[in-house]
Short mmCIF file of C-alpha atoms in Angstrom, two decimals:
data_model
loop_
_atom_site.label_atom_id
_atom_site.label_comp_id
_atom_site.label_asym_id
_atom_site.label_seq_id
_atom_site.Cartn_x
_atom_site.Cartn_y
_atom_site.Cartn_z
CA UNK A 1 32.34 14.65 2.52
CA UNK A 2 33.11 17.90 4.37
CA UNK A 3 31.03 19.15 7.52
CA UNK A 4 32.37 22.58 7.08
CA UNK A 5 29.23 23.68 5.84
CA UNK A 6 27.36 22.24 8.95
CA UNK A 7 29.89 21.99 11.86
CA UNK A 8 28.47 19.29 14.26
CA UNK A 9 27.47 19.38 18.28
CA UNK A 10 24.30 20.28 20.39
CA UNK A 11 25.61 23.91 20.31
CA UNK A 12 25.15 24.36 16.75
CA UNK A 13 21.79 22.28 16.40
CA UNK A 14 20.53 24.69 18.99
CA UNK A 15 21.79 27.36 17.19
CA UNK A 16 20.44 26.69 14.03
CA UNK A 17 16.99 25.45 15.26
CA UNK A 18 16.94 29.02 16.54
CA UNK A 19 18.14 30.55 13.38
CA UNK A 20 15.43 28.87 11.13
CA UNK A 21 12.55 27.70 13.29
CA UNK A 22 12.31 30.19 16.52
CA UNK A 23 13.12 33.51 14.34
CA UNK A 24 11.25 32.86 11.73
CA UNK A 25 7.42 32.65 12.79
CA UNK A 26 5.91 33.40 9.50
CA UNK A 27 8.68 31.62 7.56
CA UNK A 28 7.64 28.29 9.66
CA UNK A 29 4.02 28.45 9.56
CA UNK A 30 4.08 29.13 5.04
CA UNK A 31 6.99 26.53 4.63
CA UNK A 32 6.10 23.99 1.58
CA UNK A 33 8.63 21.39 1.29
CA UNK A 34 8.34 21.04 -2.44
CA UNK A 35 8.07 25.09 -3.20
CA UNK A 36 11.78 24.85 -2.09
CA UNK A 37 14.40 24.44 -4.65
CA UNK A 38 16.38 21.77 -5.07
CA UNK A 39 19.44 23.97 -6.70
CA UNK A 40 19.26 27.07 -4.98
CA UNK A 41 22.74 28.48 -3.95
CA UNK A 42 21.84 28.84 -0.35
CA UNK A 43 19.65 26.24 1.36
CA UNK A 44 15.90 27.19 1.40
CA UNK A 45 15.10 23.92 4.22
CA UNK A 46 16.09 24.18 7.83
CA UNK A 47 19.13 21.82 7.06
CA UNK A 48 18.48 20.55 10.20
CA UNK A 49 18.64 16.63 9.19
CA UNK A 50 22.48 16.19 10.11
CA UNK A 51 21.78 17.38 13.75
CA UNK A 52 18.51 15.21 14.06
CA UNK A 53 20.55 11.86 13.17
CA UNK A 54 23.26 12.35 15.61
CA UNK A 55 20.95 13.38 18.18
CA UNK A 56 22.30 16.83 18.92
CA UNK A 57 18.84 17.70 18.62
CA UNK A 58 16.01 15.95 19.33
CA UNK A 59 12.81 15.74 17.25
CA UNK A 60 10.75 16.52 20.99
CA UNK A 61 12.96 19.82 20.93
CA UNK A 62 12.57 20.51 17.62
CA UNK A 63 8.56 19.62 17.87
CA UNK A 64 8.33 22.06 20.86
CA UNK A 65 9.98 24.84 19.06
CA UNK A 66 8.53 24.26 16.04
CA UNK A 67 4.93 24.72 18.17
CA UNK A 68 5.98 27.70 19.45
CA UNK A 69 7.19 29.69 16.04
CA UNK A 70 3.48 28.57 15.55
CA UNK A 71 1.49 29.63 18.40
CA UNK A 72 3.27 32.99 17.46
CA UNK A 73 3.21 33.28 13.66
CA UNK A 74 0.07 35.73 12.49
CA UNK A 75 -2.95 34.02 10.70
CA UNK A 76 -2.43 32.58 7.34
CA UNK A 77 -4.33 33.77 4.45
CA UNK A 78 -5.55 31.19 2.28
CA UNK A 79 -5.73 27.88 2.26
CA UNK A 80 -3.08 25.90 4.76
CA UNK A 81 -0.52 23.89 3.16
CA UNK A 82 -1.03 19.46 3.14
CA UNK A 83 0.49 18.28 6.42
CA UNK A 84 2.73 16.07 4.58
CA UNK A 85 4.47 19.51 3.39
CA UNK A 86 4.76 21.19 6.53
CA UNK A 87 7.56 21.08 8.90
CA UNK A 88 5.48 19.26 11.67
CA UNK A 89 4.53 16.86 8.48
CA UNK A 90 8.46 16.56 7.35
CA UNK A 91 8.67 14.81 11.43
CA UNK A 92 5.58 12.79 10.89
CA UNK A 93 7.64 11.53 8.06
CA UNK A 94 10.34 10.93 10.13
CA UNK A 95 8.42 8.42 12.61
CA UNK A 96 6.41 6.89 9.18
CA UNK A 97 10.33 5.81 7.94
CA UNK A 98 11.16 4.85 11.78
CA UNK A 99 7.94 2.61 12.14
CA UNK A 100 8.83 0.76 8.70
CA UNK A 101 12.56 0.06 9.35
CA UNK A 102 11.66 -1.01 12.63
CA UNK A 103 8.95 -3.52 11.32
CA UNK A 104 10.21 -4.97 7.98
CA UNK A 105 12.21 -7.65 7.91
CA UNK A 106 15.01 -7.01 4.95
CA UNK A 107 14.18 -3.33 4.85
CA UNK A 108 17.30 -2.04 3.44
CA UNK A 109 17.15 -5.03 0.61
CA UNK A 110 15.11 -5.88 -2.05
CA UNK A 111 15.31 -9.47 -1.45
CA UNK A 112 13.25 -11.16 1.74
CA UNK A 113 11.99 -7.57 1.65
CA UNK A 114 8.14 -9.09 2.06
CA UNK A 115 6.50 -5.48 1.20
CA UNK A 116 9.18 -4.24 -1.63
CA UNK A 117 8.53 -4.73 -5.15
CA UNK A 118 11.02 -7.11 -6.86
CA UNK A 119 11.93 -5.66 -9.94
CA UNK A 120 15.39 -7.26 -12.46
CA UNK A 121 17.80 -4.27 -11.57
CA UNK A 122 20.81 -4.32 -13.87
CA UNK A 123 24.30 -5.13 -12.33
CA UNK A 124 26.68 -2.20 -14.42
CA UNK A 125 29.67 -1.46 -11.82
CA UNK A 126 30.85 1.35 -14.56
CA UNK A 127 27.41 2.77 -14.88
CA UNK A 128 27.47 3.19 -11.07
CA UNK A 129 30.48 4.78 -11.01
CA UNK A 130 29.81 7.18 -13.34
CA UNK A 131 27.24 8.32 -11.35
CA UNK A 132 28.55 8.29 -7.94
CA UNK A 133 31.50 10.49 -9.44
CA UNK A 134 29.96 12.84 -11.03
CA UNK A 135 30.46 11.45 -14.75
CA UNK A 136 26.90 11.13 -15.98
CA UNK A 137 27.14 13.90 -18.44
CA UNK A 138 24.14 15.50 -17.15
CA UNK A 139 25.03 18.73 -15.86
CA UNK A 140 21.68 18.84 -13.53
CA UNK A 141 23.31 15.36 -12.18
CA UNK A 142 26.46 15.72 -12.10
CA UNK A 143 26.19 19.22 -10.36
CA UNK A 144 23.98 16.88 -7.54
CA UNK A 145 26.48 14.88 -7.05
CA UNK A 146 29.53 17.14 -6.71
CA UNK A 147 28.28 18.82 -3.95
CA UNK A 148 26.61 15.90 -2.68
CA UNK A 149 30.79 14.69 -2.61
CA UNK A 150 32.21 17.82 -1.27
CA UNK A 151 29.46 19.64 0.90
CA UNK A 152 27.62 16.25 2.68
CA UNK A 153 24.42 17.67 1.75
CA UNK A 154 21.98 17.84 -0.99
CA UNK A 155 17.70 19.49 -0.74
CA UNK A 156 15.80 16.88 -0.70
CA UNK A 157 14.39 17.05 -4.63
CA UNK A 158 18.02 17.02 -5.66
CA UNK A 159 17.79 13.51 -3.87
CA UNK A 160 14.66 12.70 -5.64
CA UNK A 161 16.41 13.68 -8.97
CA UNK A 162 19.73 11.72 -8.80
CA UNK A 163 17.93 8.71 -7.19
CA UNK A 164 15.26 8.37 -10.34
CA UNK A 165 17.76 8.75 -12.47
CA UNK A 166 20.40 5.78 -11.22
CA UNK A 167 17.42 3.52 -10.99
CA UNK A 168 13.93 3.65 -12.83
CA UNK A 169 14.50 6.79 -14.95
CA UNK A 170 17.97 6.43 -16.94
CA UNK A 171 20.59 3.72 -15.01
CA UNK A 172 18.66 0.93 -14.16
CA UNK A 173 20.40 0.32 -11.10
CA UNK A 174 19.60 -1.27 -7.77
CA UNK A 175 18.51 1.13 -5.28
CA UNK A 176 20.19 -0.35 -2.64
CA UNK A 177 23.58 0.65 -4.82
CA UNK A 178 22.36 3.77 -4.18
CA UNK A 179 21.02 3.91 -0.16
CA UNK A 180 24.20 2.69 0.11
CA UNK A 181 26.29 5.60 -1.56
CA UNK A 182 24.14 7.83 0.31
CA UNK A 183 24.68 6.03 3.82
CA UNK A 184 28.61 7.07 2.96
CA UNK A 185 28.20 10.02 1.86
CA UNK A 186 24.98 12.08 3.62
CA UNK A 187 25.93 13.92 6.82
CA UNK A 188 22.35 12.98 7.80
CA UNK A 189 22.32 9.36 6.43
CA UNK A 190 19.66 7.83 8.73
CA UNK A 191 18.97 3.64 7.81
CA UNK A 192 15.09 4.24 8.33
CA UNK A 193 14.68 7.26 6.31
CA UNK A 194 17.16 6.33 3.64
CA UNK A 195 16.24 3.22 2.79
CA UNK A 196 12.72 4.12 3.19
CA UNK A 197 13.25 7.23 0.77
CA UNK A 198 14.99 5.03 -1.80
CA UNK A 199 12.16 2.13 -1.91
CA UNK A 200 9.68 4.96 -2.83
CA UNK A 201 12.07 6.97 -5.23
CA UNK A 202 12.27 3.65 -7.11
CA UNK A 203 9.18 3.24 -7.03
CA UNK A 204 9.72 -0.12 -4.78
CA UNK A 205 7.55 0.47 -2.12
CA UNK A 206 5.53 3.35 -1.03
CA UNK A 207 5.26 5.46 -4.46
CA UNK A 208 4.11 3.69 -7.62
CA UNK A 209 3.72 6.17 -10.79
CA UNK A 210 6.64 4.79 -12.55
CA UNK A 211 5.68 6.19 -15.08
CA UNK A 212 6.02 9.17 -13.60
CA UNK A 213 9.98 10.49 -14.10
CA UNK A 214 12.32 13.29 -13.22
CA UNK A 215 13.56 14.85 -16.23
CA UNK A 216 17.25 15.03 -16.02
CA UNK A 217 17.60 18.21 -17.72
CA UNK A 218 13.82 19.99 -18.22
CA UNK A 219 13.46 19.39 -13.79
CA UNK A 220 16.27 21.72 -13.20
CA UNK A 221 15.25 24.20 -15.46
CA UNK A 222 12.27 24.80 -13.69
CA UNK A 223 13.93 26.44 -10.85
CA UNK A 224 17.41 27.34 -11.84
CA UNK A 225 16.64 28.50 -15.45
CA UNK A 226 20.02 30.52 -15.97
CA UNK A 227 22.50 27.53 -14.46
CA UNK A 228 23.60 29.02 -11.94
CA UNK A 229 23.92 26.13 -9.50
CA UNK A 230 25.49 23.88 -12.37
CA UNK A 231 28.18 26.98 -12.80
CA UNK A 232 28.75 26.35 -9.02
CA UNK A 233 29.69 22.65 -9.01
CA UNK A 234 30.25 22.04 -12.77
CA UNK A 235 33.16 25.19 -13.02
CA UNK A 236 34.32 23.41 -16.80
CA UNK A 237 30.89 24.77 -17.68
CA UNK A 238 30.70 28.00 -16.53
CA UNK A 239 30.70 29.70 -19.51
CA UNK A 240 27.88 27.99 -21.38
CA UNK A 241 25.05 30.07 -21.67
CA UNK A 242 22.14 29.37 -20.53
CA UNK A 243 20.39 27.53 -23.16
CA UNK A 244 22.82 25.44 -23.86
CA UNK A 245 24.19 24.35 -20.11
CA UNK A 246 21.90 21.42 -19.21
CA UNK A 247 22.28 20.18 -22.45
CA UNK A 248 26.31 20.98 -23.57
CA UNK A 249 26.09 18.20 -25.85
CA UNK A 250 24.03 20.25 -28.53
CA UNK A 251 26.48 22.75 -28.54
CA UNK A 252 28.42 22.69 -32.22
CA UNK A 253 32.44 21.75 -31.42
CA UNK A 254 33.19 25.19 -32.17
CA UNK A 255 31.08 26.43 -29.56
CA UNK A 256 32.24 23.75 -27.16
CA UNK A 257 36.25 25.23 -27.85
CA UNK A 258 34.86 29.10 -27.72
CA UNK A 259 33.56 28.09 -24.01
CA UNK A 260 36.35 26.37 -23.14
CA UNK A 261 34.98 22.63 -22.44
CA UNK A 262 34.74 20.24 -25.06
CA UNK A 263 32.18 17.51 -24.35
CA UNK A 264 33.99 14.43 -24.54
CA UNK A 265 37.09 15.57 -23.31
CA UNK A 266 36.69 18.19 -20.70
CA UNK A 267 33.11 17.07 -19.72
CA UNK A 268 31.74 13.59 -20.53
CA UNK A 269 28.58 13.26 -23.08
CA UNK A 270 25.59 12.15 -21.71
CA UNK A 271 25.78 8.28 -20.70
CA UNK A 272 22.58 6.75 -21.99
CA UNK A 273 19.60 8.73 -23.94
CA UNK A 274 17.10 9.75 -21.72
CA UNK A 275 14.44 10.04 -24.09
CA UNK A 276 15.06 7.00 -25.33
CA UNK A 277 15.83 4.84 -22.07
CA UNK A 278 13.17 6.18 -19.64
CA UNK A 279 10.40 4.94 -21.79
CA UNK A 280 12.13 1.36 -22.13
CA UNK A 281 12.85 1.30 -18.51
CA UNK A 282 9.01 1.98 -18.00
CA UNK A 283 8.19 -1.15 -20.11
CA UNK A 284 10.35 -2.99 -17.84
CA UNK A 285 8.58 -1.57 -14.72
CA UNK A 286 5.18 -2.32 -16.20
CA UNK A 287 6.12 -6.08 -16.36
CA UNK A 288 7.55 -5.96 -13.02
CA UNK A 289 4.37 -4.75 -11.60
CA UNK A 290 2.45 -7.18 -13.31
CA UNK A 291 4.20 -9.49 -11.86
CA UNK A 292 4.31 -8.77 -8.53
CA UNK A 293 0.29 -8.27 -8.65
CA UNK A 294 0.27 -11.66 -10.30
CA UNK A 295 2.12 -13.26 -7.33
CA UNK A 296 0.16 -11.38 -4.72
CA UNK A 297 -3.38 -13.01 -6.20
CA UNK A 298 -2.08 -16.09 -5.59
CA UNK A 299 -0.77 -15.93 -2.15
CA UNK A 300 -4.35 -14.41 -1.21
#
């Protein structure tokens, strides 16, 4: 991964906690995590992750300033948003991960992992390739995980999106296949929070609506309607139009030749059916589950 988006050193964490936390009062006190988007072309977070993991800034530092924007920021009108949203919440996060990696045996495995749900993960080597280069044949994916490649960073929901989708949504992959990706890949890779972010996002530990699952193609839409960020990463696509570039698949050959990427040959087509996979994959979780509660009666 490059850092030339977010060149390292104390300097530039200071710099950038200035930027986006000091500066911005208002901004600080109204930030929602999830009202940010996960494909927007500029970053709408503090990106201040990468600095926080190699401690050239410190969460005290960041708390303090982060107090201050505060204590200066005019009232807010309406209702406050939940801590966990908040920028003060996002650090209370931080310690949450800390305090579980520090106090679970196994807590980057599955396995001897006392408080992680064991769940039959498939073992496809191709299908986890295809997703840690970019070959899914999801543009909303693939788009992730090209500038996840060449950039070192992705938002946070972009995270969400590609890890539901290698694991309980679409793959059926091992989350630790994934942490681990991310631990090579993530300028901010922290063992806590990563392993502690994909346990939930599998719905291992911490988060269980499995059958709750990010839409490969309709989540992206939400926020990024025309394609823009999927232009960005995903050039061979560029001229789709709109209503055709999370799906390129649906496009008739001629189409495919008119924009200049034929699916199959310039692009890949779509690796497994969502529609048709996320619901099985949800029968297998609902087992799973079962199962574990099963096994937890009779250790009581």
């Amino acid at each position: 991964a490059s850092a030339s988006c977010y060149p390292g050193g104390e300097c530039e964490g200071l710099r950038r906690l200035e930027e986006t936390i000091t500066a911005r009062a208002q901004w600080s006190r109204d930030f929602e995590k999830p009202k940010t988007r996960p494909n927007a072309l500029t970053p709408e977070t503090t990106v201040l992750s990468p600095y926080l993991k190699f401690g050239c800034l410190s969460p005290r530092t960041f708390r303090r300033a982060l107090a201050d924007a505060l204590a200066r920021a005019p009232p807010r009108k309406g209702s406050p948003p939940i801590v966990q949203a908040t920028l003060h919440g996002q650090l209370l996060w931080r310690e949450f991960a800390y305090l579980h990696g520090l106090s679970t045996a196994n807590f980057d495995h599955m396995e001897g992992n006392e408080r992680c749900r064991q769940i039959p993960w498939g073992d496809d080597a191709e299908l986890l390739k295809a997703w840690e280069e970019a070959r899914t044949g999801y543009p909303f994916i693939d788009a992730i995980m090209t500038q996840l490649r060449t950039e070192g960073w992705i938002h946070h929901l972009a995270r969400h999106a590609v890890a539901c989708f290698l694991t309980r949504g679409d793959l059926w992959q091992s989350w630790e296949r994934g942490a681990a990706h991310f631990d090579r890949m993530l300028l901010d890779a922290d063992w806590s929070m990563n392993n502690f972010n994909w346990q939930w996002l599998s719905c291992s530990q911490f988060f269980y609506q499995y059958f709750r699952c990010y839409s490969p193609i309709a989540f992206g839409k939400k926020t990024d309607p025309n394609g823009d960020y999927i232009r960005r990463y995903l050039p061979q696509l560029r001229r789709y139009p709109k209503n055709l570039i999370y799906e390129p698949w649906k496009a008739s050959l001629a189409q495919q030749r008119l924009y200049g990427c034929v699916i199959g040959e310039d692009y890949p087509a779509p690796i497994v059916d969502h529609a048709v996979v996320s619901k099985a994959n949800m029968a297998v979780m609902k087992l799973a589950y079962a199962e574990h509660k099963k096994l937890s009666l009779i250790h009581i």
